[in-house]
Amino acid sequence: MFLLAWPFITFVFWYVLYNYFRSSAYNGKAPLSDKKIFNLSVVVGGLVSLILIGI
């Protein structure tokens, strides 16, 4: 179940984080690189899906 849910949740987090870090709301700081945003969303997506599914 985790292997099915993890990519979808990670994609949602990637979409949200990518748009946030590239938007004008994040204007005060230098934007993160695409690789950093991707790595962050993979980690967050993995943790959230573990919590939701309940290990």
Short mmCIF file of C-alpha atoms in Angstrom, two decimals:
data_model
loop_
_atom_site.label_atom_id
_atom_site.label_comp_id
_atom_site.label_asym_id
_atom_site.label_seq_id
_atom_site.Cartn_x
_atom_site.Cartn_y
_atom_site.Cartn_z
CA MET A 1 0.00 0.00 0.00
CA PHE A 2 2.85 2.36 0.86
CA LEU A 3 4.46 1.78 -2.55
CA LEU A 4 1.20 2.72 -4.26
CA ALA A 5 0.48 5.83 -2.20
CA TRP A 6 4.02 7.22 -1.93
CA PRO A 7 4.44 8.42 -5.57
CA PHE A 8 1.06 10.17 -5.61
CA ILE A 9 1.59 11.94 -2.28
CA THR A 10 5.14 12.87 -3.31
CA PHE A 11 3.85 14.35 -6.58
CA VAL A 12 1.27 16.44 -4.71
CA PHE A 13 3.95 17.76 -2.35
CA TRP A 14 6.31 18.41 -5.28
CA TYR A 15 3.62 20.39 -7.09
CA VAL A 16 2.77 22.46 -4.00
CA LEU A 17 6.36 23.05 -2.93
CA TYR A 18 7.55 23.81 -6.46
CA ASN A 19 4.85 26.40 -6.98
CA TYR A 20 5.46 27.91 -3.54
CA PHE A 21 9.23 28.21 -3.88
CA ARG A 22 8.92 29.58 -7.42
CA SER A 23 6.11 32.02 -6.63
CA SER A 24 6.22 35.64 -5.57
CA ALA A 25 5.30 34.61 -2.02
CA TYR A 26 8.88 33.37 -1.66
CA ASN A 27 10.35 36.50 -3.23
CA GLY A 28 12.50 37.57 -0.29
CA LYS A 29 14.93 34.67 -0.63
CA ALA A 30 16.84 33.01 -3.40
CA PRO A 31 14.78 30.22 -4.99
CA LEU A 32 15.78 26.66 -4.26
CA SER A 33 17.15 24.56 -7.08
CA ASP A 34 14.85 22.04 -8.78
CA LYS A 35 16.87 19.16 -7.33
CA LYS A 36 16.51 20.47 -3.76
CA ILE A 37 12.75 20.93 -4.21
CA PHE A 38 12.47 17.41 -5.62
CA ASN A 39 14.50 15.86 -2.77
CA LEU A 40 12.48 17.76 -0.18
CA SER A 41 9.19 16.61 -1.69
CA VAL A 42 10.38 12.97 -1.87
CA VAL A 43 11.32 13.02 1.83
CA VAL A 44 8.14 14.82 2.93
CA GLY A 45 5.94 12.64 0.70
CA GLY A 46 7.54 9.49 2.11
CA LEU A 47 7.07 10.60 5.72
CA VAL A 48 3.46 11.69 5.18
CA SER A 49 2.50 8.47 3.43
CA LEU A 50 4.11 6.45 6.24
CA ILE A 51 2.13 8.42 8.81
CA LEU A 52 -1.15 8.18 6.85
CA ILE A 53 -0.83 4.46 6.18
CA GLY A 54 0.44 3.79 9.70
CA ILE A 55 3.63 1.83 9.00
#
